[in-house]
PDB file of N, CA, C and O in Angstrom:
ATOM      1  N   MET A  13       1.119  -1.202   0.784  1.00  0.00           N
ATOM      2  CA  MET A  13      -0.298   0.314  -0.283  1.00  0.00           C
ATOM      3  C   MET A  13       0.930   1.211   0.148  1.00  0.00           C
ATOM      4  O   MET A  13       1.565   1.414   0.897  1.00  0.00           O
ATOM      5  N   PRO A  14       0.675   2.119  -0.546  1.00  0.00           N
ATOM      6  CA  PRO A  14       1.142   3.060  -1.106  1.00  0.00           C
ATOM      7  C   PRO A  14       0.835   4.133  -0.105  1.00  0.00           C
ATOM      8  O   PRO A  14      -0.274   4.924   0.661  1.00  0.00           O
ATOM      9  N   LEU A  15       2.236   4.475   0.653  1.00  0.00           N
ATOM     10  CA  LEU A  15       2.019   5.976   1.303  1.00  0.00           C
ATOM     11  C   LEU A  15       1.759   7.443   0.944  1.00  0.00           C
ATOM     12  O   LEU A  15       2.119   7.506  -0.128  1.00  0.00           O
ATOM     13  N   THR A  16       1.130   7.451   1.399  1.00  0.00           N
ATOM     14  CA  THR A  16       0.203   9.433   1.290  1.00  0.00           C
ATOM     15  C   THR A  16       1.054  10.493   2.010  1.00  0.00           C
ATOM     16  O   THR A  16       0.399  10.311   3.337  1.00  0.00           O
ATOM     17  N   GLY A  17       1.193  11.396   1.669  1.00  0.00           N
ATOM     18  CA  GLY A  17       1.164  12.636   2.407  1.00  0.00           C
ATOM     19  C   GLY A  17       3.351  12.691   2.825  1.00  0.00           C
ATOM     20  O   GLY A  17       3.732  11.774   1.400  1.00  0.00           O
ATOM     21  N   PRO A  18       4.166  13.431   3.248  1.00  0.00           N
ATOM     22  CA  PRO A  18       5.311  13.311   3.342  1.00  0.00           C
ATOM     23  C   PRO A  18       5.652  12.034   3.763  1.00  0.00           C
ATOM     24  O   PRO A  18       5.782  10.900   4.665  1.00  0.00           O
ATOM     25  N   ILE A  19       7.016  11.843   3.450  1.00  0.00           N
ATOM     26  CA  ILE A  19       7.988   9.584   3.555  1.00  0.00           C
ATOM     27  C   ILE A  19       8.240  10.464   5.459  1.00  0.00           C
ATOM     28  O   ILE A  19       9.123  11.295   5.429  1.00  0.00           O
ATOM     29  N   PRO A  20       7.598   9.322   5.909  1.00  0.00           N
ATOM     30  CA  PRO A  20       8.499   9.547   7.751  1.00  0.00           C
ATOM     31  C   PRO A  20      10.020   8.702   8.119  1.00  0.00           C
ATOM     32  O   PRO A  20       9.846   7.974   7.119  1.00  0.00           O
ATOM     33  N   GLU A  21      10.288   9.574   8.821  1.00  0.00           N
ATOM     34  CA  GLU A  21      12.099  10.032   8.534  1.00  0.00           C
ATOM     35  C   GLU A  21      12.009   8.367   9.448  1.00  0.00           C
ATOM     36  O   GLU A  21      11.118   8.294  10.654  1.00  0.00           O
ATOM     37  N   GLY A  22      12.976   7.200   9.609  1.00  0.00           N
ATOM     38  CA  GLY A  22      13.626   6.342   9.763  1.00  0.00           C
ATOM     39  C   GLY A  22      12.331   5.019   9.732  1.00  0.00           C
ATOM     40  O   GLY A  22      12.398   4.229  10.424  1.00  0.00           O
ATOM     41  N   ARG A  23      11.459   5.678   9.145  1.00  0.00           N
ATOM     42  CA  ARG A  23      10.098   4.486   8.981  1.00  0.00           C
ATOM     43  C   ARG A  23      10.292   3.366   7.140  1.00  0.00           C
ATOM     44  O   ARG A  23      11.081   4.561   6.500  1.00  0.00           O
ATOM     45  N   PRO A  24      10.025   2.475   6.987  1.00  0.00           N
ATOM     46  CA  PRO A  24      10.016   2.077   5.321  1.00  0.00           C
ATOM     47  C   PRO A  24       9.394   2.778   4.715  1.00  0.00           C
ATOM     48  O   PRO A  24       7.953   3.435   5.172  1.00  0.00           O
ATOM     49  N   PHE A  25       9.401   2.666   3.489  1.00  0.00           N
ATOM     50  CA  PHE A  25       9.069   3.719   2.164  1.00  0.00           C
ATOM     51  C   PHE A  25       8.687   2.629   1.237  1.00  0.00           C
ATOM     52  O   PHE A  25       9.914   1.624   0.299  1.00  0.00           O
ATOM     53  N   PHE A  26       7.510   1.854   0.815  1.00  0.00           N
ATOM     54  CA  PHE A  26       7.628   1.179  -0.743  1.00  0.00           C
ATOM     55  C   PHE A  26       7.096   1.883  -1.790  1.00  0.00           C
ATOM     56  O   PHE A  26       6.123   2.939  -1.731  1.00  0.00           O
ATOM     57  N   CYS A  27       8.168   1.645  -2.696  1.00  0.00           N
ATOM     58  CA  CYS A  27       7.908   2.415  -3.987  1.00  0.00           C
ATOM     59  C   CYS A  27       5.802   1.638  -3.920  1.00  0.00           C
ATOM     60  O   CYS A  27       5.613   0.907  -4.482  1.00  0.00           O
ATOM     61  N   PRO A  28       5.996   2.809  -4.230  1.00  0.00           N
ATOM     62  CA  PRO A  28       4.120   2.947  -4.865  1.00  0.00           C
ATOM     63  C   PRO A  28       3.821   2.509  -6.820  1.00  0.00           C
ATOM     64  O   PRO A  28       3.108   1.547  -7.560  1.00  0.00           O
ATOM     65  N   HIS A  29       4.573   1.405  -6.918  1.00  0.00           N
ATOM     66  CA  HIS A  29       5.142   1.072  -8.970  1.00  0.00           C
ATOM     67  C   HIS A  29       5.436  -0.015  -8.428  1.00  0.00           C
ATOM     68  O   HIS A  29       4.318  -1.044  -8.901  1.00  0.00           O
ATOM     69  N   CYS A  30       6.585  -0.587  -8.143  1.00  0.00           N
ATOM     70  CA  CYS A  30       6.806  -1.933  -7.682  1.00  0.00           C
ATOM     71  C   CYS A  30       6.594  -3.107  -7.043  1.00  0.00           C
ATOM     72  O   CYS A  30       6.473  -3.784  -7.062  1.00  0.00           O
ATOM     73  N   GLY A  31       6.063  -2.157  -5.766  1.00  0.00           N
ATOM     74  CA  GLY A  31       6.514  -2.273  -4.107  1.00  0.00           C
ATOM     75  C   GLY A  31       7.525  -2.530  -3.538  1.00  0.00           C
ATOM     76  O   GLY A  31       8.282  -3.419  -2.042  1.00  0.00           O
ATOM     77  N   ALA A  32       8.511  -2.116  -4.148  1.00  0.00           N
ATOM     78  CA  ALA A  32      10.529  -2.499  -3.672  1.00  0.00           C
ATOM     79  C   ALA A  32      10.390  -1.452  -1.858  1.00  0.00           C
ATOM     80  O   ALA A  32      10.052  -0.959  -2.080  1.00  0.00           O
ATOM     81  N   LEU A  33      11.017  -2.307  -1.295  1.00  0.00           N
ATOM     82  CA  LEU A  33      11.045  -1.741   0.293  1.00  0.00           C
ATOM     83  C   LEU A  33      11.951  -0.927   0.272  1.00  0.00           C
ATOM     84  O   LEU A  33      13.099  -1.489  -0.108  1.00  0.00           O
ATOM     85  N   TYR A  34      12.144   0.673   0.256  1.00  0.00           N
ATOM     86  CA  TYR A  34      13.427   0.927   0.864  1.00  0.00           C
ATOM     87  C   TYR A  34      13.711   2.068   2.595  1.00  0.00           C
ATOM     88  O   TYR A  34      13.012   1.759   3.173  1.00  0.00           O
ATOM     89  N   ALA A  35      14.882   1.927   2.647  1.00  0.00           N
ATOM     90  CA  ALA A  35      14.946   2.488   4.386  1.00  0.00           C
ATOM     91  C   ALA A  35      14.734   4.819   3.643  1.00  0.00           C
ATOM     92  O   ALA A  35      15.733   4.250   3.181  1.00  0.00           O
ATOM     93  N   VAL A  36      13.707   4.573   4.606  1.00  0.00           N
ATOM     94  CA  VAL A  36      14.486   6.459   4.559  1.00  0.00           C
ATOM     95  C   VAL A  36      15.276   7.418   5.127  1.00  0.00           C
ATOM     96  O   VAL A  36      14.663   7.435   6.819  1.00  0.00           O
ATOM     97  N   THR A  37      16.022   8.077   4.457  1.00  0.00           N
ATOM     98  CA  THR A  37      16.820   8.976   5.844  1.00  0.00           C
ATOM     99  C   THR A  37      16.797  10.698   4.682  1.00  0.00           C
ATOM    100  O   THR A  37      16.377  10.271   3.616  1.00  0.00           O
ATOM    101  N   TYR A  38      16.369  11.818   5.765  1.00  0.00           N
ATOM    102  CA  TYR A  38      17.352  13.091   5.133  1.00  0.00           C
ATOM    103  C   TYR A  38      18.603  13.810   5.844  1.00  0.00           C
ATOM    104  O   TYR A  38      18.971  13.129   6.304  1.00  0.00           O
ATOM    105  N   SER A  39      18.973  14.481   4.401  1.00  0.00           N
ATOM    106  CA  SER A  39      19.707  15.309   4.285  1.00  0.00           C
ATOM    107  C   SER A  39      18.711  17.290   4.772  1.00  0.00           C
ATOM    108  O   SER A  39      18.050  16.868   3.471  1.00  0.00           O
ATOM    109  N   ARG A  40      20.382  17.756   4.641  1.00  0.00           N
ATOM    110  CA  ARG A  40      20.238  19.465   4.226  1.00  0.00           C
ATOM    111  C   ARG A  40      20.350  19.523   2.685  1.00  0.00           C
ATOM    112  O   ARG A  40      21.213  18.826   2.350  1.00  0.00           O
ATOM    113  N   ALA A  41      19.039  20.357   2.100  1.00  0.00           N
ATOM    114  CA  ALA A  41      20.212  20.655   0.525  1.00  0.00           C
ATOM    115  C   ALA A  41      20.794  21.425   0.539  1.00  0.00           C
ATOM    116  O   ALA A  41      20.757  22.501   1.531  1.00  0.00           O
ATOM    117  N   SER A  42      21.806  21.803  -0.398  1.00  0.00           N
ATOM    118  CA  SER A  42      23.305  23.133  -0.452  1.00  0.00           C
ATOM    119  C   SER A  42      22.203  23.429  -1.392  1.00  0.00           C
ATOM    120  O   SER A  42      22.669  24.720  -0.908  1.00  0.00           O
ATOM    121  N   GLY A  43      20.970  24.069  -1.460  1.00  0.00           N
ATOM    122  CA  GLY A  43      20.752  24.459  -2.603  1.00  0.00           C
ATOM    123  C   GLY A  43      19.218  24.764  -3.694  1.00  0.00           C
ATOM    124  O   GLY A  43      18.428  23.624  -2.178  1.00  0.00           O
ATOM    125  N   ASN A  44      18.684  25.389  -3.197  1.00  0.00           N
ATOM    126  CA  ASN A  44      16.982  25.378  -4.047  1.00  0.00           C
ATOM    127  C   ASN A  44      17.090  24.902  -5.101  1.00  0.00           C
ATOM    128  O   ASN A  44      16.946  25.590  -6.061  1.00  0.00           O
ATOM    129  N   GLY A  45      16.226  23.694  -5.218  1.00  0.00           N
ATOM    130  CA  GLY A  45      16.021  22.747  -6.214  1.00  0.00           C
ATOM    131  C   GLY A  45      15.413  22.054  -6.253  1.00  0.00           C
ATOM    132  O   GLY A  45      14.948  21.328  -5.382  1.00  0.00           O
ATOM    133  N   SER A  46      14.604  21.296  -7.308  1.00  0.00           N
ATOM    134  CA  SER A  46      13.132  20.137  -7.052  1.00  0.00           C
ATOM    135  C   SER A  46      14.344  18.645  -6.991  1.00  0.00           C
ATOM    136  O   SER A  46      15.090  19.207  -7.430  1.00  0.00           O
ATOM    137  N   ASN A  47      14.243  17.714  -6.073  1.00  0.00           N
ATOM    138  CA  ASN A  47      14.806  16.492  -5.828  1.00  0.00           C
ATOM    139  C   ASN A  47      13.910  15.653  -6.797  1.00  0.00           C
ATOM    140  O   ASN A  47      12.480  15.485  -6.453  1.00  0.00           O
ATOM    141  N   SER A  48      14.605  14.316  -6.677  1.00  0.00           N
ATOM    142  CA  SER A  48      13.241  13.127  -6.919  1.00  0.00           C
ATOM    143  C   SER A  48      13.927  11.883  -7.100  1.00  0.00           C
ATOM    144  O   SER A  48      15.104  12.288  -7.010  1.00  0.00           O
ATOM    145  N   ALA A  49      13.485  11.063  -6.475  1.00  0.00           N
ATOM    146  CA  ALA A  49      14.114  10.317  -6.941  1.00  0.00           C
ATOM    147  C   ALA A  49      12.994   8.825  -7.226  1.00  0.00           C
ATOM    148  O   ALA A  49      12.230   8.663  -7.324  1.00  0.00           O
ATOM    149  N   LYS A  50      14.283   7.448  -8.103  1.00  0.00           N
ATOM    150  CA  LYS A  50      14.213   7.166  -9.514  1.00  0.00           C
ATOM    151  C   LYS A  50      14.569   5.176  -7.952  1.00  0.00           C
ATOM    152  O   LYS A  50      15.058   4.983  -7.871  1.00  0.00           O
ATOM    153  N   CYS A  51      13.394   4.851  -8.317  1.00  0.00           N
ATOM    154  CA  CYS A  51      13.630   3.376  -8.043  1.00  0.00           C
ATOM    155  C   CYS A  51      14.282   2.120  -8.517  1.00  0.00           C
ATOM    156  O   CYS A  51      14.533   2.658 -10.414  1.00  0.00           O
ATOM    157  N   VAL A  52      14.839   1.666  -7.762  1.00  0.00           N
ATOM    158  CA  VAL A  52      16.983   0.903  -9.095  1.00  0.00           C
ATOM    159  C   VAL A  52      15.530   0.037  -9.170  1.00  0.00           C
ATOM    160  O   VAL A  52      15.745  -0.846 -10.067  1.00  0.00           O
ATOM    161  N   VAL A  53      14.700  -0.362  -8.701  1.00  0.00           N
ATOM    162  CA  VAL A  53      13.604  -1.885  -9.501  1.00  0.00           C
ATOM    163  C   VAL A  53      13.121  -2.202 -10.590  1.00  0.00           C
ATOM    164  O   VAL A  53      13.981  -2.201 -12.289  1.00  0.00           O
ATOM    165  N   CYS A  54      12.444  -1.089 -10.317  1.00  0.00           N
ATOM    166  CA  CYS A  54      11.438  -0.609 -11.205  1.00  0.00           C
ATOM    167  C   CYS A  54      12.158   0.851 -12.589  1.00  0.00           C
ATOM    168  O   CYS A  54      11.325   1.347 -14.036  1.00  0.00           O
ATOM    169  N   GLU A  55      12.841   1.686 -12.156  1.00  0.00           N
ATOM    170  CA  GLU A  55      12.992   3.142 -12.370  1.00  0.00           C
ATOM    171  C   GLU A  55      12.143   4.495 -12.548  1.00  0.00           C
ATOM    172  O   GLU A  55      12.241   4.327 -12.998  1.00  0.00           O
ATOM    173  N   GLN A  56      11.503   3.789 -11.723  1.00  0.00           N
ATOM    174  CA  GLN A  56       9.956   4.730 -12.513  1.00  0.00           C
ATOM    175  C   GLN A  56       9.864   6.297 -10.918  1.00  0.00           C
ATOM    176  O   GLN A  56      11.261   5.672 -10.113  1.00  0.00           O
ATOM    177  N   THR A  57       9.729   6.958 -10.928  1.00  0.00           N
ATOM    178  CA  THR A  57       9.847   8.577  -9.844  1.00  0.00           C
ATOM    179  C   THR A  57       9.298   7.564  -9.096  1.00  0.00           C
ATOM    180  O   THR A  57       7.435   7.524  -9.109  1.00  0.00           O
ATOM    181  N   MET A  58       9.952   7.617  -7.505  1.00  0.00           N
ATOM    182  CA  MET A  58       8.842   7.329  -6.123  1.00  0.00           C
ATOM    183  C   MET A  58       8.141   8.618  -5.630  1.00  0.00           C
ATOM    184  O   MET A  58       7.255   8.541  -5.329  1.00  0.00           O
ATOM    185  N   THR A  59       9.284   9.476  -6.052  1.00  0.00           N
ATOM    186  CA  THR A  59       8.560  11.013  -5.176  1.00  0.00           C
ATOM    187  C   THR A  59       9.810  11.784  -5.835  1.00  0.00           C
ATOM    188  O   THR A  59      10.686  11.963  -6.390  1.00  0.00           O
ATOM    189  N   THR A  60       8.864  12.940  -5.674  1.00  0.00           N
ATOM    190  CA  THR A  60       9.561  14.638  -6.594  1.00  0.00           C
ATOM    191  C   THR A  60       9.244  15.104  -5.556  1.00  0.00           C
ATOM    192  O   THR A  60       8.010  15.336  -4.279  1.00  0.00           O
ATOM    193  N   GLY A  61       9.452  16.350  -5.394  1.00  0.00           N
ATOM    194  CA  GLY A  61       9.249  17.633  -4.306  1.00  0.00           C
ATOM    195  C   GLY A  61      10.919  19.224  -4.224  1.00  0.00           C
ATOM    196  O   GLY A  61      11.472  18.278  -4.751  1.00  0.00           O
ATOM    197  N   ALA A  62      10.663  19.945  -3.585  1.00  0.00           N
ATOM    198  CA  ALA A  62      10.781  21.136  -3.748  1.00  0.00           C
ATOM    199  C   ALA A  62      11.818  21.831  -2.240  1.00  0.00           C
ATOM    200  O   ALA A  62      10.883  21.731  -2.008  1.00  0.00           O
ATOM    201  N   SER A  63      12.300  21.015  -1.535  1.00  0.00           N
ATOM    202  CA  SER A  63      12.145  20.964  -0.362  1.00  0.00           C
ATOM    203  C   SER A  63      13.906  21.400   0.436  1.00  0.00           C
ATOM    204  O   SER A  63      14.527  20.966  -0.479  1.00  0.00           O
ATOM    205  N   THR A  64      13.847  21.573   1.118  1.00  0.00           N
ATOM    206  CA  THR A  64      15.524  21.827   2.191  1.00  0.00           C
ATOM    207  C   THR A  64      15.687  20.493   2.621  1.00  0.00           C
ATOM    208  O   THR A  64      16.661  20.420   2.808  1.00  0.00           O
ATOM    209  N   ASP A  65      14.360  19.392   3.013  1.00  0.00           N
ATOM    210  CA  ASP A  65      15.076  18.475   3.606  1.00  0.00           C
ATOM    211  C   ASP A  65      15.085  17.590   2.429  1.00  0.00           C
ATOM    212  O   ASP A  65      13.468  17.303   1.808  1.00  0.00           O
ATOM    213  N   VAL A  66      16.107  16.149   2.016  1.00  0.00           N
ATOM    214  CA  VAL A  66      16.454  15.804   0.313  1.00  0.00           C
ATOM    215  C   VAL A  66      16.095  14.585   0.894  1.00  0.00           C
ATOM    216  O   VAL A  66      16.989  13.932   1.871  1.00  0.00           O
ATOM    217  N   PRO A  67      15.261  14.031   1.330  1.00  0.00           N
ATOM    218  CA  PRO A  67      15.078  11.670   1.491  1.00  0.00           C
ATOM    219  C   PRO A  67      16.046  11.363   0.680  1.00  0.00           C
ATOM    220  O   PRO A  67      16.480  11.236  -0.599  1.00  0.00           O
ATOM    221  N   THR A  68      16.774  10.821   1.041  1.00  0.00           N
ATOM    222  CA  THR A  68      17.304   9.676   1.317  1.00  0.00           C
ATOM    223  C   THR A  68      17.090   8.459   0.817  1.00  0.00           C
ATOM    224  O   THR A  68      16.750   7.562   2.205  1.00  0.00           O
ATOM    225  N   PHE A  69      17.401   7.663   0.062  1.00  0.00           N
ATOM    226  CA  PHE A  69      16.611   6.116  -0.132  1.00  0.00           C
ATOM    227  C   PHE A  69      17.578   5.074  -0.042  1.00  0.00           C
ATOM    228  O   PHE A  69      17.783   4.489  -0.701  1.00  0.00           O
ATOM    229  N   LYS A  70      17.838   3.512   0.659  1.00  0.00           N
ATOM    230  CA  LYS A  70      18.333   2.109   0.575  1.00  0.00           C
ATOM    231  C   LYS A  70      17.119   1.646   0.920  1.00  0.00           C
ATOM    232  O   LYS A  70      16.812   0.968   1.155  1.00  0.00           O
ATOM    233  N   LEU A  71      17.892   0.932  -0.356  1.00  0.00           N
ATOM    234  CA  LEU A  71      16.655  -0.339  -1.418  1.00  0.00           C
ATOM    235  C   LEU A  71      16.988  -1.385  -0.185  1.00  0.00           C
ATOM    236  O   LEU A  71      18.630  -1.474   0.484  1.00  0.00           O
ATOM    237  N   VAL A  72      15.753  -2.212   0.068  1.00  0.00           N
ATOM    238  CA  VAL A  72      16.164  -2.845   1.126  1.00  0.00           C
ATOM    239  C   VAL A  72      15.533  -4.393   1.440  1.00  0.00           C
ATOM    240  O   VAL A  72      16.046  -5.517   1.218  1.00  0.00           O
ATOM    241  N   HIS A  73      14.358  -4.783   0.547  1.00  0.00           N
ATOM    242  CA  HIS A  73      14.528  -5.929  -0.480  1.00  0.00           C
ATOM    243  C   HIS A  73      13.107  -5.415  -1.728  1.00  0.00           C
ATOM    244  O   HIS A  73      12.686  -4.576  -2.270  1.00  0.00           O
ATOM    245  N   ARG A  74      13.951  -6.867  -2.559  1.00  0.00           N
ATOM    246  CA  ARG A  74      12.978  -6.801  -4.390  1.00  0.00           C
ATOM    247  C   ARG A  74      12.142  -7.412  -3.637  1.00  0.00           C
ATOM    248  O   ARG A  74      12.075  -7.711  -3.532  1.00  0.00           O
ATOM    249  N   PRO A  75      11.164  -6.980  -4.115  1.00  0.00           N
ATOM    250  CA  PRO A  75      10.112  -7.210  -4.752  1.00  0.00           C
ATOM    251  C   PRO A  75      10.468  -8.322  -5.758  1.00  0.00           C
ATOM    252  O   PRO A  75      10.932  -8.494  -5.957  1.00  0.00           O
ATOM    253  N   GLU A  76       9.249  -9.989  -5.021  1.00  0.00           N
ATOM    254  CA  GLU A  76       9.858 -11.123  -5.073  1.00  0.00           C
ATOM    255  C   GLU A  76       9.753 -11.486  -6.529  1.00  0.00           C
ATOM    256  O   GLU A  76       9.990 -12.012  -7.544  1.00  0.00           O
ATOM    257  N   ASP A  77       8.066 -10.549  -7.560  1.00  0.00           N
ATOM    258  CA  ASP A  77       8.029 -10.569  -9.727  1.00  0.00           C
ATOM    259  C   ASP A  77       9.910  -9.591 -10.038  1.00  0.00           C
ATOM    260  O   ASP A  77       9.082  -9.340 -10.723  1.00  0.00           O
ATOM    261  N   ALA A  78      10.103  -8.581  -9.280  1.00  0.00           N
ATOM    262  CA  ALA A  78      11.422  -8.469  -9.974  1.00  0.00           C
ATOM    263  C   ALA A  78      12.263  -8.802 -10.301  1.00  0.00           C
ATOM    264  O   ALA A  78      13.043  -9.674 -10.225  1.00  0.00           O
TER     265      ALA A  78
END
């Protein structure tokens, strides 16, 4: 089930396209720009945004059908 709203720090995140499981941490961006994250499994955009807090996704588990 995809999450709605901001991605909570320290909690798991599932790719809304393929279901790959990621761990999410945040860091401060050095500039003003938009950021996006692509799934390393299905290569679809998981999230986009313009914020000073940039999410970093670490793949934890691939879906079984990938």
